[in-house]
Structure formats: structure tokens, C-alpha cells
XYZ file of C-alpha atoms in Angstrom:
641
model
C -1.462 -18.456 -33.290
C 2.157 -19.333 -32.664
C 1.952 -18.293 -28.995
C -1.056 -20.492 -28.333
C 0.476 -23.349 -30.311
C 3.591 -23.232 -28.164
C 1.480 -23.240 -25.011
C -0.525 -26.241 -26.187
C 2.559 -28.200 -27.134
C 4.003 -27.508 -23.681
C 0.871 -29.000 -22.164
C 1.527 -32.187 -24.229
C -2.137 -32.632 -25.031
C -3.016 -35.165 -27.730
C -6.220 -33.256 -28.461
C -4.209 -30.076 -28.890
C -1.876 -31.769 -31.349
C -4.857 -32.957 -33.369
C -6.149 -29.399 -33.658
C -2.703 -28.110 -34.569
C -2.314 -30.677 -37.338
C -5.686 -29.635 -38.781
C -4.753 -25.987 -38.566
C -1.464 -26.489 -40.372
C -3.134 -28.464 -43.161
C -5.891 -25.904 -43.636
C -5.826 -22.446 -45.081
C -7.946 -19.320 -45.492
C -11.306 -19.256 -43.727
C -10.926 -22.885 -42.647
C -7.772 -22.022 -40.751
C -9.502 -19.057 -39.127
C -12.433 -21.241 -38.137
C -10.108 -23.839 -36.619
C -8.226 -21.113 -34.780
C -11.452 -19.946 -33.178
C -12.427 -23.501 -32.272
C -9.030 -23.943 -30.700
C -9.476 -20.702 -28.816
C -12.792 -21.853 -27.368
C -11.476 -25.300 -26.505
C -8.535 -23.821 -24.592
C -10.822 -21.461 -22.717
C -13.066 -24.345 -21.690
C -10.034 -26.250 -20.412
C -8.481 -23.389 -18.497
C -10.883 -20.680 -17.506
C -13.295 -20.910 -14.637
C -14.298 -17.306 -15.234
C -14.001 -14.328 -12.949
C -10.914 -13.013 -11.184
C -9.528 -16.325 -9.995
C -10.595 -18.501 -12.940
C -9.059 -16.275 -15.577
C -5.921 -15.686 -13.563
C -5.475 -19.349 -12.849
C -5.680 -20.000 -16.586
C -3.127 -17.291 -17.141
C -0.829 -18.928 -14.622
C -1.181 -22.324 -16.375
C -0.161 -20.866 -19.722
C 2.479 -18.341 -18.768
C 4.105 -19.969 -15.746
C 5.737 -23.283 -15.101
C 7.078 -24.326 -11.742
C 10.362 -22.525 -11.210
C 9.629 -20.004 -14.011
C 9.328 -16.465 -12.648
C 8.068 -14.867 -15.855
C 4.443 -13.821 -15.773
C 3.757 -11.289 -18.500
C 2.269 -10.781 -21.909
C 5.079 -11.616 -24.300
C 4.553 -9.313 -27.261
C 8.023 -8.162 -28.153
C 8.370 -5.298 -25.672
C 11.455 -4.672 -23.546
C 12.170 -6.694 -20.439
C 11.602 -4.627 -17.289
C 12.547 -4.920 -13.628
C 9.698 -7.334 -13.072
C 11.301 -9.915 -15.339
C 8.613 -9.670 -17.995
C 8.332 -8.249 -21.485
C 6.246 -5.095 -21.586
C 4.462 -4.189 -24.797
C 4.049 -0.544 -25.586
C 0.583 0.858 -24.946
C -0.227 1.160 -28.657
C 0.962 -2.343 -29.468
C -1.861 -4.843 -29.979
C -1.953 -7.917 -27.779
C -3.756 -11.193 -28.171
C -5.833 -11.828 -25.036
C -6.070 -15.562 -25.617
C -2.259 -15.756 -25.778
C -2.471 -15.391 -22.020
C -5.534 -17.603 -21.811
C -8.216 -15.002 -21.395
C -11.406 -16.661 -22.482
C -13.341 -15.135 -25.333
C -16.910 -13.921 -25.133
C -18.566 -13.862 -21.763
C -15.465 -15.040 -19.903
C -13.461 -12.135 -21.346
C -15.989 -9.709 -19.872
C -15.612 -11.425 -16.494
C -11.815 -11.113 -16.370
C -11.027 -7.784 -14.657
C -7.540 -7.506 -16.117
C -8.672 -7.577 -19.746
C -12.286 -6.422 -19.537
C -12.885 -3.078 -21.260
C -16.662 -3.056 -21.023
C -18.200 -0.743 -23.594
C -14.742 0.248 -24.835
C -14.286 -2.933 -26.884
C -14.059 -1.844 -30.508
C -16.148 -3.268 -33.337
C -13.199 -5.403 -34.523
C -12.532 -6.690 -31.012
C -16.180 -7.619 -30.552
C -16.077 -9.709 -33.728
C -12.698 -11.275 -33.030
C -13.556 -12.362 -29.488
C -17.212 -13.335 -29.770
C -18.535 -10.265 -27.943
C -21.067 -9.297 -30.585
C -24.466 -9.120 -28.922
C -23.051 -9.471 -25.417
C -22.657 -5.684 -25.196
C -24.904 -2.775 -26.199
C -23.968 -1.380 -29.645
C -22.318 1.841 -28.420
C -18.505 2.044 -28.157
C -17.272 4.401 -25.406
C -13.796 5.747 -24.806
C -12.078 4.948 -21.525
C -12.215 8.648 -20.595
C -15.989 8.693 -21.047
C -16.330 5.524 -18.970
C -14.280 7.201 -16.252
C -16.436 10.318 -16.340
C -19.634 8.269 -15.999
C -18.274 6.182 -13.118
C -17.041 9.237 -11.220
C -20.530 10.708 -11.461
C -21.973 7.443 -10.150
C -19.548 7.323 -7.212
C -20.307 10.925 -6.297
C -24.020 10.138 -6.088
C -23.410 8.026 -2.989
C -23.574 10.183 0.127
C -22.319 7.467 2.502
C -18.521 6.923 2.251
C -18.860 3.167 2.769
C -21.159 2.959 -0.265
C -18.512 4.744 -2.327
C -15.917 2.286 -1.051
C -18.054 -0.700 -2.044
C -18.731 0.782 -5.484
C -14.996 1.215 -6.105
C -14.170 -2.293 -4.878
C -16.818 -3.684 -7.246
C -15.218 -1.748 -10.090
C -11.782 -3.143 -9.213
C -13.186 -6.653 -9.425
C -14.732 -6.216 -12.881
C -12.468 -3.723 -14.700
C -8.987 -3.362 -13.216
C -7.591 -0.771 -15.615
C -10.613 1.498 -15.353
C -10.457 1.302 -11.545
C -6.835 2.420 -11.469
C -7.322 5.135 -14.084
C -10.213 6.533 -12.051
C -8.122 6.431 -8.866
C -4.996 7.943 -10.440
C -6.857 10.784 -12.154
C -8.903 11.643 -9.039
C -6.492 10.652 -6.298
C -7.142 13.551 -3.922
C -10.891 12.923 -3.989
C -10.822 9.118 -3.876
C -7.840 8.399 -1.593
C -9.948 8.910 1.577
C -12.469 6.454 0.113
C -10.176 3.558 -0.782
C -8.032 4.065 2.320
C -8.218 6.064 5.534
C -10.607 6.992 6.958
C -13.261 4.965 5.066
C -11.292 1.709 5.055
C -11.555 1.658 8.858
C -15.337 1.452 8.698
C -15.055 -1.102 5.896
C -12.920 -3.341 8.131
C -15.360 -3.012 11.006
C -18.188 -4.181 8.726
C -16.139 -6.483 6.511
C -18.107 -9.564 7.463
C -21.368 -7.946 6.409
C -20.115 -6.451 3.135
C -17.914 -9.406 2.104
C -18.690 -10.448 -1.472
C -15.651 -12.190 -2.937
C -12.072 -12.920 -1.847
C -9.631 -10.113 -2.566
C -6.545 -11.670 -0.998
C -5.141 -14.743 0.695
C -6.308 -15.907 4.124
C -3.882 -17.949 6.232
C -5.232 -19.190 9.555
C -4.120 -21.527 12.294
C -5.981 -24.231 10.385
C -3.292 -24.018 7.700
C -0.354 -24.481 10.070
C 2.058 -26.879 8.368
C 0.495 -26.164 4.947
C 1.269 -22.485 4.379
C 3.467 -23.136 1.347
C 0.588 -25.067 -0.208
C -1.766 -22.156 0.503
C 0.607 -19.655 -1.114
C 0.739 -21.814 -4.222
C -3.046 -21.604 -4.481
C -2.762 -17.904 -5.351
C -3.122 -17.702 -9.144
C -0.312 -15.175 -9.680
C 3.213 -16.548 -9.528
C 5.413 -13.476 -9.983
C 4.780 -11.589 -6.738
C 6.908 -8.565 -5.878
C 5.101 -6.970 -2.914
C 3.128 -8.617 -0.099
C 1.197 -6.613 2.486
C 0.313 -8.781 5.474
C -1.646 -8.099 8.665
C -2.798 -10.150 11.611
C -5.619 -7.672 12.265
C -4.722 -6.993 15.901
C -4.343 -3.212 15.651
C -6.342 -1.926 12.690
C -5.786 1.841 12.523
C -7.042 3.150 15.874
C -9.911 0.660 15.989
C -8.304 -2.244 17.855
C -8.464 -5.968 17.141
C -10.599 -6.654 14.067
C -9.163 -10.117 13.440
C -9.734 -11.541 9.987
C -11.725 -8.473 8.954
C -8.482 -6.515 8.775
C -8.139 -7.721 5.163
C -9.358 -4.318 3.997
C -5.994 -2.854 5.028
C -3.705 -4.993 2.787
C -6.184 -4.660 -0.083
C -6.252 -0.873 0.270
C -2.492 -0.532 0.706
C -1.775 -2.552 -2.418
C -4.282 -0.570 -4.455
C -2.178 2.455 -3.548
C 1.053 0.629 -4.405
C -0.329 0.370 -7.930
C -2.132 3.703 -8.279
C 0.496 5.873 -6.593
C 3.681 3.862 -7.046
C 3.054 2.087 -10.313
C 3.667 -1.464 -9.061
C 1.788 -3.942 -11.279
C -1.509 -5.170 -9.732
C -0.589 -8.748 -10.599
C 2.658 -8.384 -8.617
C 0.783 -7.484 -5.410
C -0.541 -9.985 -2.862
C -2.714 -9.005 0.151
C -2.590 -11.499 3.031
C -4.369 -11.756 6.366
C -3.009 -14.098 9.014
C -5.887 -15.201 11.215
C -4.872 -16.364 14.682
C -8.181 -15.484 16.336
C -9.342 -12.276 17.968
C -9.863 -10.752 21.400
C -12.812 -8.727 20.122
C -15.811 -10.118 21.963
C -18.289 -8.459 19.611
C -16.746 -10.261 16.640
C -16.636 -13.586 18.460
C -20.382 -13.254 19.038
C -21.146 -11.973 15.532
C -22.793 -14.654 13.382
C -21.462 -12.917 10.251
C -17.817 -12.787 11.394
C -15.656 -14.358 8.670
C -12.649 -15.372 10.764
C -11.727 -17.983 13.367
C -14.075 -17.750 16.331
C -11.470 -18.300 19.021
C -9.291 -16.258 21.317
C -6.160 -14.853 19.694
C -3.132 -17.150 19.770
C -0.017 -15.742 21.406
C 3.502 -16.777 22.334
C 5.114 -19.811 20.760
C 2.060 -20.838 18.736
C 1.883 -17.382 17.163
C 5.573 -17.057 16.354
C 5.801 -20.573 14.940
C 3.041 -19.676 12.459
C 4.856 -16.465 11.468
C 8.128 -18.365 11.058
C 6.446 -20.843 8.755
C 4.852 -17.998 6.806
C 8.121 -16.142 6.233
C 9.921 -19.335 5.255
C 7.144 -20.272 2.816
C 7.149 -16.793 1.227
C 10.859 -16.982 0.569
C 10.616 -20.544 -0.739
C 7.735 -19.737 -3.081
C 8.660 -16.248 -4.287
C 12.388 -15.890 -3.621
C 14.346 -13.391 -1.555
C 13.379 -10.293 -3.578
C 9.701 -10.149 -2.600
C 9.025 -7.228 -0.259
C 6.953 -8.234 2.784
C 5.269 -5.227 4.395
C 3.962 -5.806 7.925
C 0.815 -3.783 8.510
C -1.218 -3.034 11.652
C 0.410 -5.558 13.965
C 0.125 -4.724 17.665
C 3.107 -2.981 19.277
C 4.328 -6.038 21.157
C 4.615 -7.997 17.895
C 5.459 -5.247 15.395
C 8.906 -4.440 16.788
C 9.717 -8.086 17.475
C 8.863 -9.229 13.950
C 10.719 -6.371 12.266
C 13.886 -6.945 14.280
C 13.655 -10.713 13.900
C 13.344 -10.821 10.116
C 15.034 -7.684 8.786
C 18.510 -9.270 8.746
C 17.522 -12.241 6.569
C 14.370 -11.168 4.719
C 13.231 -8.180 2.664
C 10.782 -6.697 5.187
C 9.297 -3.282 5.877
C 6.889 -2.102 8.572
C 4.867 0.838 7.339
C 3.548 1.717 10.808
C 7.100 2.015 12.114
C 9.313 2.899 9.144
C 6.780 4.383 6.719
C 5.201 6.681 9.300
C 8.654 7.675 10.513
C 9.796 8.590 7.017
C 6.783 10.737 6.172
C 6.927 12.573 9.522
C 10.683 13.137 9.248
C 10.121 14.565 5.786
C 7.500 16.931 7.223
C 9.845 18.051 10.002
C 12.686 18.697 7.549
C 10.320 20.721 5.357
C 8.896 22.632 8.344
C 12.380 23.728 9.378
C 12.620 25.586 6.079
C 10.145 27.990 7.710
C 11.196 27.690 11.363
C 14.939 27.777 10.699
C 17.878 25.780 11.983
C 18.622 22.074 11.713
C 17.019 19.137 13.482
C 19.798 19.191 16.074
C 18.810 22.757 17.058
C 15.348 21.723 18.269
C 13.551 19.476 20.763
C 10.804 17.031 19.842
C 8.063 15.774 22.175
C 6.118 12.665 21.190
C 2.694 11.949 22.659
C 2.480 8.208 22.178
C 5.328 5.740 22.680
C 4.085 2.834 20.589
C 5.397 1.528 17.283
C 4.593 4.726 15.377
C 5.936 7.171 17.978
C 9.175 5.361 18.740
C 9.691 4.514 15.069
C 9.505 8.212 14.187
C 11.712 9.124 17.128
C 14.409 6.657 16.100
C 14.487 7.855 12.485
C 14.678 11.493 13.636
C 17.575 10.519 15.917
C 19.342 8.784 13.025
C 18.946 11.867 10.831
C 20.237 14.163 13.615
C 23.187 11.818 14.036
C 23.910 11.819 10.310
C 23.540 15.585 9.889
C 25.460 16.556 13.009
C 28.021 13.752 12.900
C 27.216 12.787 16.499
C 26.341 9.426 18.019
C 22.775 8.188 17.898
C 22.764 8.097 21.710
C 23.624 11.793 21.804
C 21.008 12.570 19.149
C 18.313 10.856 21.236
C 18.770 13.495 23.938
C 16.773 15.861 21.707
C 13.754 13.572 21.789
C 11.250 12.984 24.608
C 8.291 10.622 24.881
C 5.005 10.781 26.788
C 3.071 7.540 27.260
C -0.065 6.656 29.225
C 1.818 7.077 32.515
C 3.397 10.428 31.693
C 6.853 11.539 30.634
C 9.217 8.647 29.929
C 12.106 9.218 32.360
C 15.037 7.210 33.712
C 13.392 6.562 37.078
C 10.811 4.386 35.267
C 13.425 2.167 33.593
C 12.518 -1.005 35.471
C 8.973 -1.068 34.088
C 9.645 0.307 30.596
C 9.571 -1.754 27.411
C 12.995 -2.055 25.729
C 12.178 0.296 22.854
C 11.226 3.074 25.320
C 14.317 2.799 27.521
C 16.592 4.476 24.970
C 14.499 7.661 25.396
C 14.230 7.537 29.186
C 16.272 10.625 30.088
C 17.108 12.019 33.513
C 14.195 14.198 34.599
C 11.725 14.378 37.436
C 8.430 12.509 36.799
C 5.739 14.422 34.889
C 2.226 13.017 34.844
C 0.402 14.745 31.986
C 1.024 16.156 28.534
C 0.502 19.832 29.404
C 3.091 19.726 32.182
C 5.467 17.850 29.873
C 5.185 20.619 27.265
C 5.927 23.229 29.921
C 8.913 21.263 31.216
C 10.536 20.216 27.930
C 9.647 23.302 25.824
C 9.693 21.472 22.479
C 9.628 22.991 18.998
C 7.471 20.160 17.684
C 4.642 18.216 19.328
C 3.921 14.924 17.577
C 0.851 12.850 18.443
C 0.543 9.150 17.653
C -1.275 7.801 20.723
C -4.699 7.398 19.144
C -6.289 9.486 21.916
C -8.720 11.896 20.332
C -8.625 15.595 21.282
C -5.623 15.147 23.579
C -4.018 18.320 22.164
C -6.228 20.645 24.179
C -6.488 24.410 23.898
C -4.105 24.801 26.849
C -1.531 22.498 25.233
C -1.513 24.329 21.888
C -1.549 27.757 23.534
C 1.473 26.711 25.593
C 3.277 25.469 22.473
C 2.493 28.853 20.847
C 3.885 30.780 23.795
C 7.172 28.853 23.511
C 7.533 29.041 19.701
C 6.816 31.675 17.095
C 5.911 28.840 14.661
C 4.970 25.763 16.718
C 4.972 22.496 14.783
C 1.815 20.517 15.621
C 1.466 17.046 14.085
C -1.743 15.185 15.010
C -1.044 11.866 13.311
C -3.563 9.412 14.744
C -6.180 7.792 12.505
C -9.084 7.754 11.901
C -10.394 11.310 12.200
C -12.182 10.569 15.480
C -8.831 9.610 17.041
C -6.936 12.693 15.832
C -5.267 14.606 18.687
C -6.842 17.851 17.441
C -8.486 19.225 14.335
C -6.890 21.606 11.876
C -9.315 24.334 12.893
C -8.374 23.924 16.555
C -4.645 24.047 15.811
C -4.878 27.200 13.700
C -7.377 28.967 15.953
C -5.672 28.242 19.285
C -2.263 29.194 17.874
C -3.677 32.379 16.319
C -2.763 31.137 12.873
C 0.914 30.530 13.683
C 0.956 26.708 13.854
C 2.594 24.581 11.187
C 0.045 21.790 11.198
C 0.009 18.269 9.828
C -2.373 15.384 10.445
C -2.803 11.706 9.734
C -6.401 12.120 8.586
C -7.576 14.649 5.986
C -9.053 17.973 7.120
C -10.749 20.671 5.069
C -9.041 24.054 4.560
C -9.496 26.507 7.430
C -10.075 30.240 7.167
C -8.684 32.281 10.077
C -8.424 36.091 10.109
C -9.158 36.224 6.372
C -6.296 33.831 5.585
C -6.906 30.388 4.124
C -4.845 27.570 5.642
C -4.545 24.255 3.803
C -3.758 21.477 6.317
C -0.974 19.083 5.370
C -1.843 15.394 5.622
C 1.128 13.347 6.827
C -0.083 10.367 4.874
C 2.092 7.271 4.631
C 0.928 7.067 1.023
C 3.558 9.703 0.272
C 6.251 7.164 1.155
C 5.422 3.464 0.867
C 4.360 3.279 -2.827
C 7.543 4.964 -4.038
C 9.635 3.088 -1.496
C 8.251 -0.239 -2.719
C 8.830 0.696 -6.347
C 12.432 1.598 -5.527
C 12.958 -1.785 -3.891
C 11.450 -3.576 -6.897
C 13.301 -1.746 -9.681
C 16.655 -2.137 -7.921
C 16.080 -5.771 -6.989
C 17.055 -4.930 -3.402
C 17.483 -7.928 -1.118
C 17.288 -6.030 2.208
C 15.740 -2.854 3.609
C 18.051 -0.663 5.694
C 17.531 2.490 7.753
C 19.610 4.397 5.208
C 17.065 3.497 2.519
C 14.230 4.789 4.724
C 16.166 8.014 5.362
C 16.680 8.364 1.618
C 12.907 8.110 1.084
C 12.249 10.812 3.714
C 14.827 13.155 2.208
C 13.425 12.494 -1.254
C 9.962 13.559 -0.118
C 11.215 16.660 1.714
C 13.075 17.763 -1.410
C 9.766 17.875 -3.297
C 8.524 20.689 -0.998
C 9.178 24.000 -2.744
C 9.359 27.538 -1.293
C 5.913 28.154 -2.786
C 4.517 25.267 -0.745
C 6.173 26.611 2.418
C 4.616 30.043 1.829
C 1.196 28.391 1.882
C 1.983 26.592 5.144
C 2.381 23.224 3.418
C 5.025 20.776 4.625
C 4.191 18.199 1.935
C 3.816 18.638 -1.827
C 0.299 18.405 -3.316
C -1.026 14.898 -3.729
C -2.039 15.673 -7.287
C 1.577 15.003 -8.372
C 1.984 11.848 -6.283
C 3.251 9.673 -9.147
C 6.024 12.160 -9.842
C 6.809 12.197 -6.121
C 6.854 8.385 -6.017
C 9.215 8.207 -9.004
C 11.670 10.535 -7.273
C 11.441 8.648 -3.974
C 11.906 5.313 -5.721
C 15.006 6.670 -7.462
C 16.451 7.781 -4.098
C 15.732 4.395 -2.528
C 17.124 2.480 -5.491
C 20.246 4.647 -5.547
C 20.882 3.922 -1.892
C 20.378 0.192 -2.489
C 22.970 0.311 -5.276
C 25.369 2.353 -3.115
C 25.091 -0.187 -0.291
C 25.608 -3.143 -2.597
C 22.111 -4.487 -1.909
C 20.721 -4.175 -5.450
C 20.559 -7.200 -7.743
C 19.048 -5.567 -10.853
C 22.167 -4.957 -12.919
C 23.530 -2.964 -14.577
C 22.556 0.166 -12.665
C 20.408 2.475 -14.830
C 22.045 5.806 -15.666
C 18.928 7.859 -14.869
C 17.000 6.185 -12.052
C 14.115 8.679 -12.119
C 13.421 8.035 -15.805
C 13.875 4.314 -15.276
C 11.374 4.349 -12.402
C 8.869 6.234 -14.541
C 9.314 3.743 -17.384
C 8.588 0.831 -15.036
C 5.398 2.316 -13.591
C 2.142 0.574 -14.438
C -0.216 2.632 -16.589
C -3.911 1.678 -16.724
C -4.645 2.701 -20.317
C -6.637 0.071 -22.227
C -4.722 -2.202 -24.583
C -5.792 -2.997 -28.128
C -6.594 -6.656 -28.803
C -6.098 -8.474 -32.082
């Protein structure tokens, strides 16, 4: 009662004071009755029900302007998020954070437990009769829901079922995802999320993030303040121009930030309430969407140039003003011409990260380091040919060059000589310098022009062929056979998403290389049997990197992201690959232990932030791995008084 009393006094309500005076003068059952009346009155004042109503009420009670605390204060220890965390077995009072009793409690996804509310909880919070009489454990709820999800044969139906679950029971959603991550990851993210974005206008039911359009220019700070959560640690933002390999999907790209942040929580342990998905809508060039009566975004041609960059400037300024300098802004699925520009523009003064450039680079570098445990030698001993010279390809290339430079103690310019690019016009060479984009010029080496990929492989003779062009089946039989004639163990990485855009399939890579290829892909592939040997394809999924990377940034209170921190994440992932994994042809550890992997990566990232003097969470924990694990969100139900 004291927590609610303090909240009411802060609100300076005369009606609240009247109730408090009555409560203090009363005792026994009268006091209990008044407490319940007070509970109901506060819920009526604050809660509009549902995700946004309940969370807005929570924000009114737990946050004041300028106060960055946003947790359930129950006597736990203060964590890196700046909130007190109760232990899992410690009871909490839902109405202390303004969760409405009765029907409104069932409609709040953060506190709803469905049929897991105990008999005492049903009496205490007016749930008696609103639920069937049975009380189920969370494990039994999870088992039932997994059976229900599996009944859907269409992946998009599974996606919609899981999104509905997230909106009504947050903890059960994350427990289901964490416990069945290998099965459900392709549903909540690639490849299914691509189809969800394409059809987002048709399947849209309720807002899952924040939409900022050209209509809000000059009012972005006001829009950010409309979001009910005040203590934000990670933002994933897209402008929808390059969604996976599907092109410009405009406002319907919201499925990407929503999916990414679900993985930040499930795989990296970042609190759901600390995550904010944002779509910046500046129009679209997709004619089909512009003609679609169900399209949910601005029906105008995409803004470019000064108008575009002014909106982004206002957005970044507003984020820093509203949330401070320690909120991580992850740029996601921006087109090449904007992705590099935005990263370079803001990385010096803001805490920014581009998963398509830096995240992809880190996970691929980790795979290459692990693959060399089988091939032999160091990175500097090999050549690397990239098919695709966009943000992903050149981002990977630059991180590989940095690692070669660091390992071999040579200049980055010298390290780049080991790396070659092929774009839509052929091999990137010095004679093309006048027409090349700036980020390609650093890899334009002296060589005669080569028009196609096969001839480039023959000319360069690389150890590793890395595809990120989004051109499906571009790694032909002739290309892989040539790679196999050059190398005893050719490294073939077909990274493009979704599956239809993959440069080759796992079966093609293993078959055409006669089972000698070390294969990795961006999309998942089933195991392949060749000559009585079972090959398990490695998925070079960014989800290995960005959740742990984000957690490391949060727990250290880092104020900037540097290339050294990205390298630390890649090395942390590669170190998780054991000799047993290598024997099976795996260049990544199994996804079933992803939370352990994320804890180790976050510790590496945090350690580097401390070493560079970029961490603000002091003092530095003695054991960063254990500290990371202690800060990770766990979706087990809480007990309510």
C-alpha cells in the first residue's frame, strides 16, 4: 500500500488524499476494502487497457520527466538498466506499477499470466470468474501453444500466431521463443519476416512500434515522447528502402525492427520494455504499394537528398534529447547509398550500429576465423573474393582487412590487397576508379578487367567465395567446381536472404564440391546427405552477433561503438566454435546455446569498451560474463501479492 500511496501523493490528487485519510483511519477488513477501492479508482484514472493503455499508466506512476528509472521497485539490486530487479521468487504487487486489476490485468501483456494465475492471485486482483477454474503451469501453457503453432502449415500463419501471443502474454512469448529458438527463429525473423513485411498492410492488427513520417517533421521529439516507455536502451530503426532482398517496402518494413528487437530480448536478454522499434516513412518507390488500397504508409514517392537527411538529423537529435547518449540506435535495412553515409555521419557523436554492415561483417569474420581451424593458416595467408559490393559485402571486407592488419601488424591498405570484389559490372579494378563509389575504390586493385564471376574466380584463385549480392543461384556448378579445383577445402558462404535469393543451396555446394566445401548461408538449409555422410549447413545469421553486442553495450554503458568492439564480438563468437564443431563441418556453434554465446560476446564487447575508456557503468565488474548473465531478462512468471 505504501508504494501506491507514494504514487498518489506525487500526483497531488485531492481525491487520492481523501482515500488515504480513510485508509489510515480504518483497520482490518475496512482497510482492505478501501485498499481495493483505491486500486480500482487508480486503474480507472490511468489504464486505457491493452499494451499502450497499461504501459502508459505504468509510465505515469513510475516515471517523471527527467527520471530515467522505469522498473518494479521491490527491493532487488540495481542493474545496468538503472532499475531495481526483484528476484524471480520475490512477490510483486502489479498495481504498484499501475497494472489494472481484473479484466485490464488480463489485457496487459507484461503482467498477464492467463491460466497460470493462482487461486490467491485471482481473489486478490478480481480475476475470479474471468478465467476458467483450471490453473496451468507456464510450462504446460508453453507446451500447448507450441502444439498450436505447429498445426499451422503456412509460415506466415505461424508468424501471426506468435505476434498475437507477444501482444497478449509477453513472458510466455519469450519463454516459448527461448526454449524453441532453433525451430521458431525462422518464423519470427528470416525468412518468414520477409513475407510478413510484403503483406504487412493486409495483416496489420495493432501498432507494434513507433511510426515517424514526413508529416511529423519538426515534431519528432513530441512523437518520441508519445511512446509509453521512458527508459529505452536499444532502438532499431529502418526507412524500409531495402528490406532483406525484397527491395523498397516503405512503411511495411516495420516487421524488421519488431523482429530484431524480439531477438534482442530472446537471444541477448535485453528487457522488452527497453526496446523501441521505429520506422521512418519518407515514401516509397514501390509502385505496387503506391497503388495498394491497403498500404499503411505515405502514398508518395520516396524523399531524397536534403529533405531526407534533414528528417534523419532531427530524428537523431530528438533521440539523444529524449533518451540520452547511451541509447543504442541500430540502423536496419537502409539502402546502400544511405547506409554508409548515415553510419559515417553519426558514429563519431552518437551510439550507432549498422547490423547490415557491422553485424554481418562480424558474423562472417567469425565464420572465416573458425573455418581456418580446418583449412589452416591465418587470414593473411589467404585471398577472399566477394560477390556483391554493397553495404554487406564491403562491410565484411573492411572488417576482414582490419583483422588481417591487427593479426599481421601491417597497414590496413596492405591488408586490403588480400580482398577482391565483384559487382554488377565485374571485377572491381583500378581502371574503373572514375565511376566507382567511394567505398569500392579502396578495393580497386591493379588487374585487367574481368566481366563475370567465373572468370574472376579463375583469375584471383581465392580460398573463400562470399556472396552478398542478393542474386539467386549465382554460384553455379562451374563456379563451385572451379573453387574446388583450387582448394582442398573451399570456403563457400552464400549469405543473401531470403532463401530464394541465396547464391546456392547447401545441397548444391556439397554436391558440386564432392563434399569438400565448408559451407555457410544467410538463410537456413536442411542437413544434406552426400556419400553416406551427413552435412549440417552453418547459418551465418546476424542473430549470433547483434543481441550479445547490444547487451554488451548496455551493461557497460558504452557511449560509442568502435571497430575494435565489433572485432571483439567476432572473435568472441569464433572462440565458441570447438574442435568437435569443426569435425562436423560447422563454423558456428549450435544455436541451442545462443544465450550462453550472447553472454560471452557481450562480455568481450563490454571489456573492450572499458579498455577504450568508453564505458560509463562503473565500477567495472570483476567477472563480465557472470555480470552479463545476471543482467539478462528471464521470462519466468512472477508471483503477485
